mmCIF file of C-alpha atoms in Angstrom:
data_model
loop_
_atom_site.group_PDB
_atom_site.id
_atom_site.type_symbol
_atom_site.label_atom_id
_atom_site.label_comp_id
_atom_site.label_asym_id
_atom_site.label_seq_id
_atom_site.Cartn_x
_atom_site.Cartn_y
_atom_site.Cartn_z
ATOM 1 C CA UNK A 1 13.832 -59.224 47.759
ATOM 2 C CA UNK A 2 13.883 -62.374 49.860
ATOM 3 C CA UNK A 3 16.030 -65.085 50.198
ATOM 4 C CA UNK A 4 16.039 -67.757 52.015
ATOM 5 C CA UNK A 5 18.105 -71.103 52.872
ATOM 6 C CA UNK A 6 19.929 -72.987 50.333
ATOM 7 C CA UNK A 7 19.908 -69.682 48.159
ATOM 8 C CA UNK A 8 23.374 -68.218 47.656
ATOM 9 C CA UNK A 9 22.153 -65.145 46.256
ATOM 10 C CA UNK A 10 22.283 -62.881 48.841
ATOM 11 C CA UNK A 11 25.569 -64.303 50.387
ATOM 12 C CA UNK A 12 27.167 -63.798 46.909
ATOM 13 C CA UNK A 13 25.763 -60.098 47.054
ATOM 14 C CA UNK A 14 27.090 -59.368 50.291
ATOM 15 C CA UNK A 15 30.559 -60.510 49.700
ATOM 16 C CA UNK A 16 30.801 -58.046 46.457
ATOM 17 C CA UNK A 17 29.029 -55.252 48.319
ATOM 18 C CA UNK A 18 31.518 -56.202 50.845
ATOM 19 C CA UNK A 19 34.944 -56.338 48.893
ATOM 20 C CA UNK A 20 33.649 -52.760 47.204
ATOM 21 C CA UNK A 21 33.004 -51.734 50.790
ATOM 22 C CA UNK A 22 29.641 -50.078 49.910
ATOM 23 C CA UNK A 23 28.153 -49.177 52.444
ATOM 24 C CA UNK A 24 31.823 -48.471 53.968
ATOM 25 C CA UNK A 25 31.315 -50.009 57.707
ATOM 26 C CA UNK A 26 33.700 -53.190 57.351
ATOM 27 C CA UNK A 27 37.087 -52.812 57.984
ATOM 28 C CA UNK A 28 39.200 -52.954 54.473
ATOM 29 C CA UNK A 29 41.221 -55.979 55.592
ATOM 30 C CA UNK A 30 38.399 -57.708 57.334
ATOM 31 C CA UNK A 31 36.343 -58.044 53.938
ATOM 32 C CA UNK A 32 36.794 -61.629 53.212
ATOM 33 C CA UNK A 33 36.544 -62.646 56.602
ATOM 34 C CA UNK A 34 33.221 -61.023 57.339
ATOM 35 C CA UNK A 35 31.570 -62.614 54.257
ATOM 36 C CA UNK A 36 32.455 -65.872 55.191
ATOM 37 C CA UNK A 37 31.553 -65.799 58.786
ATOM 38 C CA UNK A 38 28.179 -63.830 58.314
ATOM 39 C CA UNK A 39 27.453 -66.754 55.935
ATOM 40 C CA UNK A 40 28.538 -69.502 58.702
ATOM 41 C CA UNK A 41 26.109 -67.604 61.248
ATOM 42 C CA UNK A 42 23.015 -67.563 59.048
ATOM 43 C CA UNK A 43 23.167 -71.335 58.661
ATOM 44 C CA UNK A 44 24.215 -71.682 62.040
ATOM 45 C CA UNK A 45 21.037 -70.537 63.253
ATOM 46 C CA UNK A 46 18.912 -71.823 60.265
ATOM 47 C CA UNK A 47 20.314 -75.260 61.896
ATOM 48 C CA UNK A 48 19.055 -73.966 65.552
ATOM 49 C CA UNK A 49 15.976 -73.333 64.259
ATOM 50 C CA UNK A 50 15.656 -77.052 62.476
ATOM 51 C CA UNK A 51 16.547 -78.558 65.464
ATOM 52 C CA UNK A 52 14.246 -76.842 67.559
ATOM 53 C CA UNK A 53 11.407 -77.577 65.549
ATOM 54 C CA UNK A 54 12.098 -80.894 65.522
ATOM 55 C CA UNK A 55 12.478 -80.938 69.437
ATOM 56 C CA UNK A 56 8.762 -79.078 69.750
ATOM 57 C CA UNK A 57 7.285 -81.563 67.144
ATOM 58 C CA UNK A 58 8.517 -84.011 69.445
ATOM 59 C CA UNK A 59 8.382 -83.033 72.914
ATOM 60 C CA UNK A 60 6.476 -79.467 72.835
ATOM 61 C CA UNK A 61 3.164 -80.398 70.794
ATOM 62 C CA UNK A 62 1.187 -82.805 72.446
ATOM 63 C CA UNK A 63 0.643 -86.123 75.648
ATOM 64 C CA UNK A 64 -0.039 -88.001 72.352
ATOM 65 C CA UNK A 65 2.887 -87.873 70.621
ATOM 66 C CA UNK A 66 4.814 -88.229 73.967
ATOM 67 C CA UNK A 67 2.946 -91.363 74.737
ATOM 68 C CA UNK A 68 3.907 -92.425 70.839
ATOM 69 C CA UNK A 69 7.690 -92.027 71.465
ATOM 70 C CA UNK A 70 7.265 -93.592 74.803
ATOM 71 C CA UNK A 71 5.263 -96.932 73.365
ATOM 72 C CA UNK A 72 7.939 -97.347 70.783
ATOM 73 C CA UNK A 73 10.904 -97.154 73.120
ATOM 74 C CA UNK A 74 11.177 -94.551 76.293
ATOM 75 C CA UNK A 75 14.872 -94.942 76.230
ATOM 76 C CA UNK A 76 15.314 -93.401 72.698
ATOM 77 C CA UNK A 77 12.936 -90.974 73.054
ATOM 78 C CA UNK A 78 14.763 -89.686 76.248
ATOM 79 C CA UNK A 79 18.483 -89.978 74.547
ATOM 80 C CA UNK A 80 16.794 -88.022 71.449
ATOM 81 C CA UNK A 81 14.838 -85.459 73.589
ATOM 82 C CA UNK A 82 18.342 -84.800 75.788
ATOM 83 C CA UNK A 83 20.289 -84.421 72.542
ATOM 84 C CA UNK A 84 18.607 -82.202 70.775
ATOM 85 C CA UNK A 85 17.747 -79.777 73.743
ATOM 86 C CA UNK A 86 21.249 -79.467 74.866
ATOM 87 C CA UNK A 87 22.699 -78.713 71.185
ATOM 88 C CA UNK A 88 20.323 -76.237 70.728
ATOM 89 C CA UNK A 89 21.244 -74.222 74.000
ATOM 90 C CA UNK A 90 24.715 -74.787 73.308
ATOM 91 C CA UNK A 91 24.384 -73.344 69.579
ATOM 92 C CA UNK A 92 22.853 -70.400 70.840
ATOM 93 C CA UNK A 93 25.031 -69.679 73.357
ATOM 94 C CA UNK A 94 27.877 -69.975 71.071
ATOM 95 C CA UNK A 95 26.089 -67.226 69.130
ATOM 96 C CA UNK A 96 26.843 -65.169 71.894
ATOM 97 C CA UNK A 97 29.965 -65.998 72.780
ATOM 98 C CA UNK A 98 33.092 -63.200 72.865
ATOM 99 C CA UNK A 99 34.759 -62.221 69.889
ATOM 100 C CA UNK A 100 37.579 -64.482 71.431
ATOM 101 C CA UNK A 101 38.523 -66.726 74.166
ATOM 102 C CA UNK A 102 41.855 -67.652 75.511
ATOM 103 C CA UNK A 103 43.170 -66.046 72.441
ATOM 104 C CA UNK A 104 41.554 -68.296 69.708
ATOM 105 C CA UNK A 105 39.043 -65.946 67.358
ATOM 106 C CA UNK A 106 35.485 -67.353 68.227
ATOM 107 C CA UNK A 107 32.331 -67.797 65.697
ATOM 108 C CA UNK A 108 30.026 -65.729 67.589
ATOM 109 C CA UNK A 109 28.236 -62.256 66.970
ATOM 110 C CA UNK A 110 30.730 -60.377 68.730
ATOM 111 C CA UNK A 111 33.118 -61.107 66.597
ATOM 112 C CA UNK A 112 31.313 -60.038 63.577
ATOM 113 C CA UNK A 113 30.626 -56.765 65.182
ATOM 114 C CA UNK A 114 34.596 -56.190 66.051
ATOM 115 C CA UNK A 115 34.916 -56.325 62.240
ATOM 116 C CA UNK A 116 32.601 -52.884 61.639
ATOM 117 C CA UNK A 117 33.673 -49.288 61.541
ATOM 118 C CA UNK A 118 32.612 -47.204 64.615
ATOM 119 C CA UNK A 119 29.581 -45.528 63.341
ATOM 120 C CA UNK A 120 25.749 -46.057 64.166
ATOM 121 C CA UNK A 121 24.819 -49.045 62.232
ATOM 122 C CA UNK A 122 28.053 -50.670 64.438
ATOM 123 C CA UNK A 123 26.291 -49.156 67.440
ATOM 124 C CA UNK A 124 22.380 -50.276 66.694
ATOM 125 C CA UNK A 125 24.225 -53.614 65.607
ATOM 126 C CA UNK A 126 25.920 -53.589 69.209
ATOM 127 C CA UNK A 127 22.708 -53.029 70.900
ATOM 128 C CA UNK A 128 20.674 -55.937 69.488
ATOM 129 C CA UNK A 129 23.803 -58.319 70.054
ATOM 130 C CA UNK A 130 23.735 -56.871 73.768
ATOM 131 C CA UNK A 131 19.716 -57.601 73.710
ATOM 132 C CA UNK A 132 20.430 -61.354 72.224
ATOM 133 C CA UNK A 133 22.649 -62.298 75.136
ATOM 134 C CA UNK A 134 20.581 -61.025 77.846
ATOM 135 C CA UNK A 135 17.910 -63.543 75.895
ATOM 136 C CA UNK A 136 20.449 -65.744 76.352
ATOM 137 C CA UNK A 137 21.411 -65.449 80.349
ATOM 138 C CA UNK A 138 18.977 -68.286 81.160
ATOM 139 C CA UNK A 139 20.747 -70.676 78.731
ATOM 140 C CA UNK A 140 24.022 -69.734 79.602
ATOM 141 C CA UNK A 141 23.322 -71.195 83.365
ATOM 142 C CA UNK A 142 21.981 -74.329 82.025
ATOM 143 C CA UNK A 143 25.310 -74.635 79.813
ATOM 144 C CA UNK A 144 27.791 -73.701 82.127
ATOM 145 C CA UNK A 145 26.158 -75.181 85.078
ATOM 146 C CA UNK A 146 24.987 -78.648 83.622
ATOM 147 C CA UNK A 147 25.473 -78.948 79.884
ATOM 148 C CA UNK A 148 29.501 -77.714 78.983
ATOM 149 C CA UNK A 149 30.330 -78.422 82.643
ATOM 150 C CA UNK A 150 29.149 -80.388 85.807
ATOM 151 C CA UNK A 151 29.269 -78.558 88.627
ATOM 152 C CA UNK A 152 28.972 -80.451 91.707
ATOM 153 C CA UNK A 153 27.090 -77.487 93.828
ATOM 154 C CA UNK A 154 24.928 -77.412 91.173
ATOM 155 C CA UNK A 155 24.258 -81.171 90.869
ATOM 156 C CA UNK A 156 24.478 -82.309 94.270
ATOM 157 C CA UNK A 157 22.837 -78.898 96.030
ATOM 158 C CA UNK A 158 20.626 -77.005 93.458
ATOM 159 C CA UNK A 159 23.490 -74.055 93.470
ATOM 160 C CA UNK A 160 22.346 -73.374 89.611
ATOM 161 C CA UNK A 161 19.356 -72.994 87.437
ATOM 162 C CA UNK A 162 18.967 -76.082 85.244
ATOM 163 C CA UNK A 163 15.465 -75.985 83.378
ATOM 164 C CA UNK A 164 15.548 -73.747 80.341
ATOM 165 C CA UNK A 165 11.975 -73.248 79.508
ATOM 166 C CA UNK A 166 10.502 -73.505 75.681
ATOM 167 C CA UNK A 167 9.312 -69.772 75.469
ATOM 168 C CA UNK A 168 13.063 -68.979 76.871
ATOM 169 C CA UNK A 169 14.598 -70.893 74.093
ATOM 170 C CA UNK A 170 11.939 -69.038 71.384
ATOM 171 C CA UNK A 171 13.137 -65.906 72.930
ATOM 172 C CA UNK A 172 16.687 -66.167 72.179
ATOM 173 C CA UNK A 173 16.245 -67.846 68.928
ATOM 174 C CA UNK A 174 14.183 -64.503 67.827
ATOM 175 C CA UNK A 175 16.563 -62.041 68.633
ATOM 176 C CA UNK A 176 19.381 -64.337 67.278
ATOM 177 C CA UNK A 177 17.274 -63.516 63.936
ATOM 178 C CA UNK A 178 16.897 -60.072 64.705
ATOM 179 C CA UNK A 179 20.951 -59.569 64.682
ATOM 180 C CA UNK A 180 21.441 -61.038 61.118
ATOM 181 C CA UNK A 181 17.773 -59.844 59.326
ATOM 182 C CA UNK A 182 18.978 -56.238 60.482
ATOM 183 C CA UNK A 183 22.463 -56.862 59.158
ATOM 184 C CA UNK A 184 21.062 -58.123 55.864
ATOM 185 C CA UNK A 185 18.668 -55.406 55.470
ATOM 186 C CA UNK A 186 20.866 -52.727 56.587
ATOM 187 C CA UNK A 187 23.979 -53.489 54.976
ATOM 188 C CA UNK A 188 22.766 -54.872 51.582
ATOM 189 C CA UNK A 189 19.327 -54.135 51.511
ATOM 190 C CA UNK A 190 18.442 -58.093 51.506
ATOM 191 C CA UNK A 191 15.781 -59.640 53.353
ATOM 192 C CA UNK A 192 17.010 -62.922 54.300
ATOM 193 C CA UNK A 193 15.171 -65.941 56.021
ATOM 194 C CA UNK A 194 16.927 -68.342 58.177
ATOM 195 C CA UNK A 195 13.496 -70.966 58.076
ATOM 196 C CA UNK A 196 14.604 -74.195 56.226
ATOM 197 C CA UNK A 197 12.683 -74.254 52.917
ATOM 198 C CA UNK A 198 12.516 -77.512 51.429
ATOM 199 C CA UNK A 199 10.421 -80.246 50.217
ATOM 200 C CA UNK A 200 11.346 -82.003 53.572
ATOM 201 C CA UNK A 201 9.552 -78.967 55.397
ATOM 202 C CA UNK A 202 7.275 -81.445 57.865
ATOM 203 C CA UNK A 203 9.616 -84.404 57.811
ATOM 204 C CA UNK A 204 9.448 -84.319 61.408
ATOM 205 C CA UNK A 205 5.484 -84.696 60.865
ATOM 206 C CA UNK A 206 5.948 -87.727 58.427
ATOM 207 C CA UNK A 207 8.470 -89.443 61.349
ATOM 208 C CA UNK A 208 6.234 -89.753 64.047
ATOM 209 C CA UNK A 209 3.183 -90.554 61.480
ATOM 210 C CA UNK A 210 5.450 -93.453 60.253
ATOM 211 C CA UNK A 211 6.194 -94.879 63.919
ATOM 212 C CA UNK A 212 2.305 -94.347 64.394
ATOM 213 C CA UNK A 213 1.341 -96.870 61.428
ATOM 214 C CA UNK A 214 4.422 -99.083 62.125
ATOM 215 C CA UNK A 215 3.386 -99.166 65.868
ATOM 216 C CA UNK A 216 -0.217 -99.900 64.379
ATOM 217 C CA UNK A 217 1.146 -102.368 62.071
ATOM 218 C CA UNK A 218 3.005 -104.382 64.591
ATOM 219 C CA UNK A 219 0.614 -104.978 66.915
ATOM 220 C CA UNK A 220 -1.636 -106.609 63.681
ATOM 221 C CA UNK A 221 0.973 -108.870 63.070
ATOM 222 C CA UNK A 222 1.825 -109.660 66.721
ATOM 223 C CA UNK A 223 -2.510 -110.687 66.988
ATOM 224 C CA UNK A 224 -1.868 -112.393 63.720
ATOM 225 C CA UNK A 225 0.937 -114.768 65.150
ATOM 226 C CA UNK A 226 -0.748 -115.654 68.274
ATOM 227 C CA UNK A 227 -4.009 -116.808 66.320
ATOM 228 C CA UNK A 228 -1.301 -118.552 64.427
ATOM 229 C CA UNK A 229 -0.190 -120.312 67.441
ATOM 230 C CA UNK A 230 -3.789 -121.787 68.435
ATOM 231 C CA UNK A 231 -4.072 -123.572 64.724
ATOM 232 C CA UNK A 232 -3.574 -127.451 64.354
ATOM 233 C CA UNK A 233 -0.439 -128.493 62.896
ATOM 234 C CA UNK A 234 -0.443 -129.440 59.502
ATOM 235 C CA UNK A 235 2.732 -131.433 58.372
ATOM 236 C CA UNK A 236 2.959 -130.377 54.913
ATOM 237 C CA UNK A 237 2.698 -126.832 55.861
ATOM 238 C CA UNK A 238 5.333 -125.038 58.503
ATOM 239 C CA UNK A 239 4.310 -125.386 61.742
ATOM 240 C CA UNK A 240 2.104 -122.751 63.491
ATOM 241 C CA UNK A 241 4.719 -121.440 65.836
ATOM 242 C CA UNK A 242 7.464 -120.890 63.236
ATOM 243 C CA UNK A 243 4.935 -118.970 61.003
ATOM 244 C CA UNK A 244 4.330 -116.956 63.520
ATOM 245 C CA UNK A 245 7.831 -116.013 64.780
ATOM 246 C CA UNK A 246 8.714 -115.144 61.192
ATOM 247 C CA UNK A 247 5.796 -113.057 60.606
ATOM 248 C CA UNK A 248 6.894 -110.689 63.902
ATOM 249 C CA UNK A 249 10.486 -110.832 63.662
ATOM 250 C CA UNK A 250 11.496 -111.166 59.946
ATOM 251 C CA UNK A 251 12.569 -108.490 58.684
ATOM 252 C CA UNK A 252 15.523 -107.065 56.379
ATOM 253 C CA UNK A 253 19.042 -108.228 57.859
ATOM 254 C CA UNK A 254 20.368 -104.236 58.122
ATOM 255 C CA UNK A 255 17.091 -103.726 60.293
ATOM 256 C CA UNK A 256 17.517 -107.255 62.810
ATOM 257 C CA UNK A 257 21.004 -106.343 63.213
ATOM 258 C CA UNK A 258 22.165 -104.715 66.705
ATOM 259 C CA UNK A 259 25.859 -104.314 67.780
ATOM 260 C CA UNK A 260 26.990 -107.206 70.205
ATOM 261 C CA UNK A 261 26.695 -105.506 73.594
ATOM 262 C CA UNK A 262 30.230 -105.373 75.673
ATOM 263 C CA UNK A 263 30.439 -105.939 79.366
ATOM 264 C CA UNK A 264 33.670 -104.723 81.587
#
């Protein structure tokens, strides 16, 4: 039996086996909450995952695609390619956090594991939680040395580790999915995926094939508008120059519109 993301079928399953506490491994009063935060963790790291993919479309796949991202503007590219990196390693170090901190209950593995019965599944459960964060040691560096924090030994005199390589990342991400495909299986006899299943499956794909064309696109009109510009004028006709400033910059008003910028 497999589910997979977007499917409530298994979540619904686990709550019932849950409240009838078959198998009996979750505390009686901690029921309801387990349910609910087992869900919250599968499409925690279902989001991880997206994300990641995403970055490695980007970033991970190719000079060519680089140089794409780069052509259409460098600055984006960088903001995106920052973004997305960071809130991945944050996510899974979240994953990993204590059951608590500073007295405020924490979404994290651990505390899904405080809500089991002593008993071996709690104890196998313990050990692949244990094996996730030591996946995790290199991002938790990054995130308390650069990303959650700046520390200025770090910064200014290379105290910390702050590159977090891509087969690190995959590492972590994998035994993330380990913890909740052994819960799932174990528990309720559910195979689960947390791979987003969709008809959008390759959108990333279909972005950068879209800047590729418009990129493409853009330069034909731009070789259009200066062969424009060479023309005689005609007066009954608009003049050569306008035509070709409308044919590069016209475009939809939502698209030419850009926030005033705002100087101190």
């Amino acid at each position: 039996m497999t589910d997979r993301c977007g499917d409530d079928g298994a979540d619904e399953r686990s709550r019932r086996i849950v409240e009838s506490h078959q198998p009996a491994v979750v505390m009686p009063e901690q029921a309801e909450g387990f349910t609910r935060l087992l869900k919250f963790l599968k499409f925690e790291l279902v989001h991880i995952r997206l994300k990641w993919r995403v970055y490695q479309a980007f970033y991970g796949t190719n000079t060519e695609r680089l140089d794409l991202l780069n052509s259409v503007s460098g600055t984006t590219a960088v903001i995106i390619q920052d973004a997305l990196y960071n809130d991945v390693i944050l996510s899974l170090c979240r994953l990993g956090d204590r059951a608590s901190s500073r007295g405020r209950a924490n979404n994290s593995y651990k505390a899904l594991l405080e809500m089991l019965e002593e008993g071996p599944l709690k104890l196998r459960l313990s050990e692949l939680i244990r094996e996730f964060g030591d996946m995790c040691k290199p991002l938790i560096s990054r995130r308390n040395w650069f990303v959650a924090h700046s520390d200025r030994r770090a910064v200014f005199d290379g105290a910390g580790e702050g590159v977090v390589s891509g087969p690190e990342v995959d590492s972590a991400i994998e035994a993330a999915r380990s913890v909740l495909t052994f819960i799932y299986s174990e528990m309720f006899d559910t195979r689960i995926s947390t791979e987003v299943v969709s008809h959008y499956a390759h959108d990333e794909v279909v972005f950068l094939r879209t800047l590729y064309h418009g990129k493409n696109q853009l330069s034909h009109l731009e070789a259009n508008a200066l062969a424009k510009l060479n023309q005689p004028g005609d007066p009954r006709q608009t003049p050569p120059e306008f035509a070709a400033l409308r044919e590069i910059r016209e475009m939809p008003e939502w698209l030419n519109y850009r926030p005033p910028e705002k100087r101190d």
